[in-house]
XYZ file of C-alpha atoms in Angstrom:
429
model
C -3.119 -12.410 1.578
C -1.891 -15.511 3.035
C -4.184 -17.997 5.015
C -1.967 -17.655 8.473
C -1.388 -13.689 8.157
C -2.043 -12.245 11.229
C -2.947 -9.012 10.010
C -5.570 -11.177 8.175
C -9.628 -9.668 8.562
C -10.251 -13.519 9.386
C -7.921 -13.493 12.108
C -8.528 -10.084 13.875
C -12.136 -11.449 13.348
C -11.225 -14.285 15.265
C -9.636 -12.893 17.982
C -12.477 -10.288 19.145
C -14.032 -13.481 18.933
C -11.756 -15.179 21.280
C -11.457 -12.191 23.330
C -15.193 -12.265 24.041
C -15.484 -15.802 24.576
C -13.128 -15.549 27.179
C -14.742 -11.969 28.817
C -17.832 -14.162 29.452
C -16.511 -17.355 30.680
C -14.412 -15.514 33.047
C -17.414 -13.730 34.520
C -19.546 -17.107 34.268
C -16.499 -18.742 36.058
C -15.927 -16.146 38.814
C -20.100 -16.339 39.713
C -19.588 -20.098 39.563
C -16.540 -20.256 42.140
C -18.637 -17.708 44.504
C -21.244 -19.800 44.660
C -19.845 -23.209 44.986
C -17.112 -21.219 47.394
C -20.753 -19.689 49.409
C -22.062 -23.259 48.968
C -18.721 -24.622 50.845
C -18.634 -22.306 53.492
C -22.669 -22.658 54.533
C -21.725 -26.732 54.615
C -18.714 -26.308 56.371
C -20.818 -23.632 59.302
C -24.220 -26.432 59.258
C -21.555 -29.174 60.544
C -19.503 -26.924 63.134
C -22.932 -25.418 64.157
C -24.518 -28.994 64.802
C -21.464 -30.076 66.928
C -21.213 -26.956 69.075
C -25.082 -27.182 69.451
C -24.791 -30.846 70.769
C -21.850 -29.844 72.730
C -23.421 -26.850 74.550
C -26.439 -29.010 75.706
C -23.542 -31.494 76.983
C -21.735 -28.989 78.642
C -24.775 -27.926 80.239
C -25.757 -30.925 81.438
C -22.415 -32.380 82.185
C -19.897 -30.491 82.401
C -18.140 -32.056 79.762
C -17.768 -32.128 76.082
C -17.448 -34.054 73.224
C -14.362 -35.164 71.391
C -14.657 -33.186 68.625
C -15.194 -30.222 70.579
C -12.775 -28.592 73.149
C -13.775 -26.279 75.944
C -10.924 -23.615 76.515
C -10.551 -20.518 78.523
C -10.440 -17.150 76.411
C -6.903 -17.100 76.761
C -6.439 -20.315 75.295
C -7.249 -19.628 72.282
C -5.045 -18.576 68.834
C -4.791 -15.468 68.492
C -7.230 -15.158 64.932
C -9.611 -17.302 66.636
C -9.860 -14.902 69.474
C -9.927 -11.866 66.849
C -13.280 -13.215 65.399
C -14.638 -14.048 68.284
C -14.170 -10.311 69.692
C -15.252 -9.307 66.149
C -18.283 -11.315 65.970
C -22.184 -9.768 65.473
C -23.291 -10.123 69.203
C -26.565 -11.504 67.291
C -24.691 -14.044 66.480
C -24.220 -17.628 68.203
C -20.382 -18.090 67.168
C -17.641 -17.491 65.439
C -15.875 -18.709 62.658
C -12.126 -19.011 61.375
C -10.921 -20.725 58.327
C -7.194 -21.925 58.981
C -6.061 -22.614 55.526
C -2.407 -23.570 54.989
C -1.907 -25.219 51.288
C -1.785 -27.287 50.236
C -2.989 -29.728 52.198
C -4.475 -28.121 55.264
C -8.029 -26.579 54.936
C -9.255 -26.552 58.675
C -12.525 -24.097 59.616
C -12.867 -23.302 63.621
C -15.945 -22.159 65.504
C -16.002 -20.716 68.630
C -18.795 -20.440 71.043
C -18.762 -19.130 74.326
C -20.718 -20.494 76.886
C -22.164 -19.024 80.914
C -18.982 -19.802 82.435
C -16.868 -17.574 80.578
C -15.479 -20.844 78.813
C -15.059 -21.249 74.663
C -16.570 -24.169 73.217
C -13.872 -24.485 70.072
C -14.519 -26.794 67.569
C -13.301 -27.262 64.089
C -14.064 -28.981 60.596
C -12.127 -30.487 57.459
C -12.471 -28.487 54.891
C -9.934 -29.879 52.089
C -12.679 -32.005 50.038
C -14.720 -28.778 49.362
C -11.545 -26.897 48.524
C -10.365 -29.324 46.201
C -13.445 -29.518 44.679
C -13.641 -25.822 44.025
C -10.043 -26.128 42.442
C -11.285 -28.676 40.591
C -13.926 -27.234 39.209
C -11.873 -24.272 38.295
C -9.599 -26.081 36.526
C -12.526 -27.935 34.537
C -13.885 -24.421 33.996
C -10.308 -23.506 32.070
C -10.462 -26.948 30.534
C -13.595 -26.303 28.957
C -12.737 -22.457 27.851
C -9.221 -23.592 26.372
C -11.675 -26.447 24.429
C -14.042 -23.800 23.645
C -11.758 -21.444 22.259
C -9.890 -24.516 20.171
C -13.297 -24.754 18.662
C -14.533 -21.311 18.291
C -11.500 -19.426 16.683
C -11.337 -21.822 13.597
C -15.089 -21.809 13.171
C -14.869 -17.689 13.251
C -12.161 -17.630 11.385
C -13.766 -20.080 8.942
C -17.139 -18.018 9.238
C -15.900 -14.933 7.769
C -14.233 -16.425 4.672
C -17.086 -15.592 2.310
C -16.696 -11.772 3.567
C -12.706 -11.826 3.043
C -13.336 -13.758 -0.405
C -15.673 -10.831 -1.480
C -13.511 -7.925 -0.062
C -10.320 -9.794 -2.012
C -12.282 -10.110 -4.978
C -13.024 -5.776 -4.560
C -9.881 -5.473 -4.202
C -8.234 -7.305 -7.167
C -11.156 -5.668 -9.124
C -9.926 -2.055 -7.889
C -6.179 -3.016 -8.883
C -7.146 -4.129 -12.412
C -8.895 -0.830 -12.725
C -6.132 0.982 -11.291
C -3.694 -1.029 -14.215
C -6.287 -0.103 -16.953
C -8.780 -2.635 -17.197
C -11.897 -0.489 -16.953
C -14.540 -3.096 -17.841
C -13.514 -4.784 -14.371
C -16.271 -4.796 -12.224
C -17.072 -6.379 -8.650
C -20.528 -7.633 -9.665
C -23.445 -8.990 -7.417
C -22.073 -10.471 -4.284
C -24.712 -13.094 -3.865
C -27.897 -12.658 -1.911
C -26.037 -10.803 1.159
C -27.201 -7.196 1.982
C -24.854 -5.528 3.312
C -21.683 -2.751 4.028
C -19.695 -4.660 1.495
C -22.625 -5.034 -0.711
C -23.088 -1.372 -0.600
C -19.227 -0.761 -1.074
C -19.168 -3.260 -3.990
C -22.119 -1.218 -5.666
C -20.326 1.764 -5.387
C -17.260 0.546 -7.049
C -18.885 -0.541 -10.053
C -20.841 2.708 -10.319
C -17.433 4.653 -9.769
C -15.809 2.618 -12.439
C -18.282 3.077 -14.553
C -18.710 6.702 -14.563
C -14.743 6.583 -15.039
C -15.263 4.392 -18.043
C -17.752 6.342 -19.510
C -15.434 9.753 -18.611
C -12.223 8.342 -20.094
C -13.718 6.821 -23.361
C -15.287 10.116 -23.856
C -12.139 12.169 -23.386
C -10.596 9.237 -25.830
C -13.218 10.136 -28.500
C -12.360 13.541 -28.230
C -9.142 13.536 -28.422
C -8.912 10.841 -31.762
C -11.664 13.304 -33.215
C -9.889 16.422 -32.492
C -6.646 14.892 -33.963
C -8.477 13.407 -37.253
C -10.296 16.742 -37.864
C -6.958 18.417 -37.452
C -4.995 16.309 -39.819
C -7.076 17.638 -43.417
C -6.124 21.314 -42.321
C -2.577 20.515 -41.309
C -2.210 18.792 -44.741
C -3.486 21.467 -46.188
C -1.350 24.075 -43.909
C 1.709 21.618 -44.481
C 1.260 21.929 -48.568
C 1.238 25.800 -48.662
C 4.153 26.146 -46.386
C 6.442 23.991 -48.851
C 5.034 26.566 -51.544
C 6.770 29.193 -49.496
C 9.917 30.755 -50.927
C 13.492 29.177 -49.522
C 15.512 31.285 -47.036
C 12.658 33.874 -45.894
C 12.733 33.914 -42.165
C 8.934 34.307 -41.409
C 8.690 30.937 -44.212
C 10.899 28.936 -42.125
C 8.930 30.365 -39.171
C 5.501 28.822 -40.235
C 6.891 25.712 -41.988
C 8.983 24.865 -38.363
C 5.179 25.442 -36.793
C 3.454 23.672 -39.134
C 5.937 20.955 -38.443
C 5.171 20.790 -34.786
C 1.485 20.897 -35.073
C 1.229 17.722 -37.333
C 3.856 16.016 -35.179
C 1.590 17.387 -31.813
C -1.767 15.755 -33.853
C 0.302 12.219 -34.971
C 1.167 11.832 -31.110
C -2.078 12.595 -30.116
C -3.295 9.600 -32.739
C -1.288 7.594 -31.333
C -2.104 8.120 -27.607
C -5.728 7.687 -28.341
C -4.683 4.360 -29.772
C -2.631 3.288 -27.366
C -5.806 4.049 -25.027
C -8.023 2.278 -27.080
C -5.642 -1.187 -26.639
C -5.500 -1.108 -30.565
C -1.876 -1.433 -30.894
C -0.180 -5.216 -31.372
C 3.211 -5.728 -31.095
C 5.206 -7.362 -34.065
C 7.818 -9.335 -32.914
C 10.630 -11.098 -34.509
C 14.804 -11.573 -33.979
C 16.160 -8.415 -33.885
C 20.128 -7.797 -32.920
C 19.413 -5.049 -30.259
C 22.702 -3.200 -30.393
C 22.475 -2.804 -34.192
C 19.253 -1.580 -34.342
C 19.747 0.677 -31.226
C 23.162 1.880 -33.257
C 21.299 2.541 -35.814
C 18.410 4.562 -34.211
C 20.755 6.833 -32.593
C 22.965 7.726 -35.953
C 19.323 8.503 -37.843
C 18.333 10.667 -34.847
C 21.104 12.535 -36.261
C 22.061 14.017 -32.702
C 25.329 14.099 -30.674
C 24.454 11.121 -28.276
C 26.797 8.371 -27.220
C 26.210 4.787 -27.629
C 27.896 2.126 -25.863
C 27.645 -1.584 -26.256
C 28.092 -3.813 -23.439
C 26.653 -6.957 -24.993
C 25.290 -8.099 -28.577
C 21.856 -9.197 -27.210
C 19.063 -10.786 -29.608
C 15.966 -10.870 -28.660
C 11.870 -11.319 -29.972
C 10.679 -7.616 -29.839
C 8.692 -5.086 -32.060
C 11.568 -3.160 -33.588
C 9.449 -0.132 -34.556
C 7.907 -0.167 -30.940
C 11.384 -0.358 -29.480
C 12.378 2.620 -32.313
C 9.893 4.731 -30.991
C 10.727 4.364 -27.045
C 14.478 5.072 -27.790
C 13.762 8.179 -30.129
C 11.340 9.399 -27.313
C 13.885 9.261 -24.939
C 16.671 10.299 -26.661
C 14.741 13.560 -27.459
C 13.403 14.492 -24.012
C 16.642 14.127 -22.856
C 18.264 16.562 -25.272
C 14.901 18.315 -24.821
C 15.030 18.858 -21.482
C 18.300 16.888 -19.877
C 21.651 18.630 -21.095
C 24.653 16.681 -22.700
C 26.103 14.301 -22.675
C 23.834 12.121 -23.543
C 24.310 8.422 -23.138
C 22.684 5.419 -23.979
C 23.896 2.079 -23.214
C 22.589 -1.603 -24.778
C 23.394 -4.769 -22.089
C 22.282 -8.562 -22.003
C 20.330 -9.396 -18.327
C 18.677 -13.071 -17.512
C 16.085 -12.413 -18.874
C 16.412 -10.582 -22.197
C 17.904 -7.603 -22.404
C 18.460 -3.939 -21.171
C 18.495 -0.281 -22.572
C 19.309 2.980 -20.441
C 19.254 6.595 -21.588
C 20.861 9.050 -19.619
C 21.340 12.943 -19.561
C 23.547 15.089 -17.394
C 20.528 17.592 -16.801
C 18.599 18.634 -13.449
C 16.798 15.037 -13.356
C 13.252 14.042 -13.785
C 10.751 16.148 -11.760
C 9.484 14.552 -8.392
C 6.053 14.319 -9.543
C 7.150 12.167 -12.529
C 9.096 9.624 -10.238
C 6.146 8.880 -7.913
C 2.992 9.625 -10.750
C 4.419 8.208 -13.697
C 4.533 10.628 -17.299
C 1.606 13.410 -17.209
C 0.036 14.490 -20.716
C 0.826 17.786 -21.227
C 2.899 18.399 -18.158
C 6.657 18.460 -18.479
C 7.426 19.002 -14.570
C 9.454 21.333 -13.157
C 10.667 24.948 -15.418
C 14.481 23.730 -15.312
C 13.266 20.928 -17.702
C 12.127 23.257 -20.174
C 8.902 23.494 -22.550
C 6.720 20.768 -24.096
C 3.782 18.654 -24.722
C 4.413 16.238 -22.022
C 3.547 13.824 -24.527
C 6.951 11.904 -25.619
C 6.976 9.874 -22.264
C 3.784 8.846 -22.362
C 3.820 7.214 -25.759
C 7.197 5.255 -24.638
C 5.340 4.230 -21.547
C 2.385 3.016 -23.384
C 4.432 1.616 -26.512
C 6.427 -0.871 -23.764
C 3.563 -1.901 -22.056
C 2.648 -3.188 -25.553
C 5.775 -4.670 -25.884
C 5.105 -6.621 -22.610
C 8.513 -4.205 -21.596
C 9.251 -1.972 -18.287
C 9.956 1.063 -18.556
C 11.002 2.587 -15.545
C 12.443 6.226 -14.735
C 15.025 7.428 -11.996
C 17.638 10.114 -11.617
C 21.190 9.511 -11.205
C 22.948 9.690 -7.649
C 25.646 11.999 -9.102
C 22.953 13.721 -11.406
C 20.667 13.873 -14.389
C 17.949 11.680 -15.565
C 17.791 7.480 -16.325
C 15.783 5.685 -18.137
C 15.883 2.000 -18.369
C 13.961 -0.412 -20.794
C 14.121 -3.658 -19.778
C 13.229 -6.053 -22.468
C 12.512 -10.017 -22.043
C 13.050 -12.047 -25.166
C 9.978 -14.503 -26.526
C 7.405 -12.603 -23.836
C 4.235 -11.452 -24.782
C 2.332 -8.469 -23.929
C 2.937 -7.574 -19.774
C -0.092 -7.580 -17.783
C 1.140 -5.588 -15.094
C 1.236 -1.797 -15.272
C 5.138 -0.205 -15.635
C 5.868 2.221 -13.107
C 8.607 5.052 -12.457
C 10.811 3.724 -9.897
C-alpha cells in the first residue's frame, strides 16, 4: 500500500478528520458572524438613536433639525423605509432600514415620527462594520484552510503505527496463506486494543491450523510407512502367482496401484514437511523432455520449438512431466501434446489434451487431494497434480493450469534458469 493511496486507512482517517474539523469551525464561524453581525447592528441603532433623540428635542424646541437628520412628510419617504415604519412594534420609538448595495454602499436609516405627523429620517455608515465582518470571515477561512494544512498530515501521520500493525497482520496472513505456518503477528507493543484483539486471534487461528495440519501430516507419513511392510509383502506373493491367470493379473495390477497410492502419499507428506531440495545442474530441456515422453511409453506428441538449457532438478522436472502426461491420458483424451520453448527468462513446457478441460473448481482452488473434479474426467486419487504442484514450487517453477479456448486442458511449466527455490505460492490461472 502506497504512502499517497487514497483508499489508504491513513487517509480515510484523515479525512473524517478533516471533515470534522471543518463541521466545527463552520458552526464556531457562523455563531461568530451572528454575533459580531448583532454587535454591528446594536452600534449602528445606539448612533441613529442618539441623533434622532437630539433631533426630536430640536424639533421640539425649534422647529428645525439637524444636518444629519431630515424631517420629511410620510409620503416622502422610500418606499422600504415607509414599509418598516408601518411595520414597526408600536412599543417601539423608530424604525430601522439597512440600505445595502455592494460593494461599497452599506447605509442604515431610522425613522421616527414626531406630533406633527412629520418623519424625522436619519441614517448611518455602515461599511466599516461590514467590512470588518467580511474580514473576519475571511480570517475565519484563513485560519480553517491553516488548520486543516496542519491537522490532516498530523492525522494522517498519527495513525501510522495502527496501519504499520494492520500491514504487518496482513503480510503475516499472506505468508500463512502461501504455507509458512510458523508466521505469526506477535505482541503489538503495549496498545490494548481491536487490533490487539484481532492480532491475538490470528496467531491462535494459525496455530490451531499448525497444530491440525502437522497432525494430519503425521498421519498420513505413518499410515503410508506402516503400509509399505504389507505391500512388500503383498507385492512378493503376487509375483509368486502363476503367469496368464486372470484373477493373478487382477491382484498383481492392485497391488501395483496400492504401493504406487502409498509412494505418492510419501511423497506428499514430504513435500509438506519442506524436506525436499532441489538438485540442480545444466540440463538440455528438450532432450530430457524427449526422453521422458518415449520412457512413458505412451502415444503423446512432442514438439520442439527451441533447444533451451537451463539449471533445474531433472528428476523434479521428470516427475511434473510424467504427472501430467498421465492425468491427461488419465482423464483428457488424445491427442496429447506437449511442447518444449525458450522464454526470457528460462524456459517453458505445456501439456495439452483434447479432453473436456480441467474442472472449474481446479482453475480457481488449485489441485485437491483426492478429488479429481468433475465425472467426465474420470476416476482417481487426485493426487498426481498435487505432487507436480508441490515438486515446482521446489524447483522455484510455476506451474499454472488453464483450458484451451477451442478445448481440452493446458498445463504450462515455466522454468527460470540459475533461480532458486520460489517464494511465492503457484497458482492455477
Amino acid at each position: 500500500m502506497t504512502l499517497f493511496n487514497p483508499r489508504a486507512l491513513r487517509w480515510k482517517i484523515a479525512a473524517v478528520t478533516a471533515a470534522a474539523c471543518c463541521a466545527v469551525s463552520a458552526v464556531i464561524g457562523l455563531l461568530v458572524h451572528q454575533a459580531m453581525a448583532e454587535r454591528s447592528d446594536h452600534a449602528g441603532n445606539e448612533r441613529l438613536f442618539a441623533r434622532l433623540a437630539a433631533a426630536e428635542r430640536e424639533y421640539t424646541r425649534t422647529g428645525s433639525t439637524p444636518l444629519e437628520v431630515e424631517a420629511r412628510t410620510p409620503e416622502q419617504l422610500d418606499a422600504p423605509l415607509a414599509r418598516a415604519l408601518a411595520a414597526k412594534d408600536p412599543a417601539a420609538l423608530y424604525a430601522t432600514w439597512n440600505d445595502r448595495k455592494p460593494p461599497n454602499w452599506y447605509w442604515m436609516w431610522a425613522a421616527m415620527p414626531v406630533e406633527d405627523g412629520r418623519v424625522l429620517v436619519a441614517r448611518t455608515d455602515m461599511s466599516s462594520e461590514v467590512r470588518g465582518l467580511q474580514l473576519l470571515d475571511r480570517s475565519i477561512a484563513k485560519a480553517v484552510l491553516a488548520a486543516l494544512l496542519v491537522v490532516v498530515p498530523l492525522a494522517a501521520l498519527a495513525t501510522e503505527p495502527m496501519n504499520r500493525r494492520l500491514r504487518r497482520g496482513s503480510r503475516t496472513a499472506r505468508a500463512i496463506a502461501d504455507g509458512d505456518l510458523d508466521a505469526r503477528i506477535g505482541p503489538g507493543g503495549r496498545a490494548r486494543d481491536e487490533i490487539t484483539e484481532m492480532s491475538a486471534a490470528v496467531d491462535e487461528m494459525a496455530a490451531a491450523l499448525q497444530h491440525k495440519l502437522e497432525g494430519e501430516r503425521r498421519f498420513t507419513a505413518d499410515v503410508a510407512h506402516e503400509l509399505r511392510t504389507p505391500l512388500m509383502g503383498l507385492s512378493t506373493a503376487a509375483g509368486l502367482l502363476p503367469e496368464g491367470d486372470e484373477a493373478a493379473e487382477l491382484v498383481r495390477n492392485r497391488a501395483r496401484a496400492l504401493n504406487g497410492l502409498v509412494e505418492d502419499l510419501l511423497e506428499i507428506s514430504r513435500l509438506d514437511a519442506g524436506a525436499e531440495q532441489a538438485r540442480t545442474d545444466g540440463v538440455p530441456l528438450d532432450e530430457l523432455v524427449t526422453d521422458i515422453i518415449r520412457r512413458t511409453g505412451t502415444p503423446t506428441a512432442v514438439a520442439v520449438r527451441a533447444t533451451p538449457t537451463l539449471e533445474t532438478d531433472p528428476r523434479r522436472v521428470e516427475r511434473i512431466v510424467v504427472n501430467l502426461v498421465t492425468n491427461a491420458h488419465r482423464h483428457g483424451a488424445g491427442p496429447v501434446e506437449v511442447a518444449v520453448e525458450a522464454t526470457a527468462t528460462g524456459a517453458r513446457i505445456l501439456v495439452r489434451d483434447h479432453g473436456p478441460g480441467y474442472p472449474a473448481a481446479l482453475l480457481t482452488e488449485g489441485p485437491q487431494r483426492f478429488r479429481t473434479g468433475t465425472p467426465e474426467r474420470g476416476r482417481g486419487h487426485g493426487l498426481g497434480l498435487t505432487i507436480a504442484l508441490g515438486q515446482a514450487r521446489v524447483l522455484g517453477a510455476r506451474l499454472a493450469f488453464a483450458n484451451a479456448p477451442e478445448g481440452g486442458a493446458v498445463a504450462t511449466l515455466d522454468l527460470d534458469g540459475g533461480r532458486g527455490p520460489a517464494t511465492d505460492r503457484a497458482s492455477p490461472s
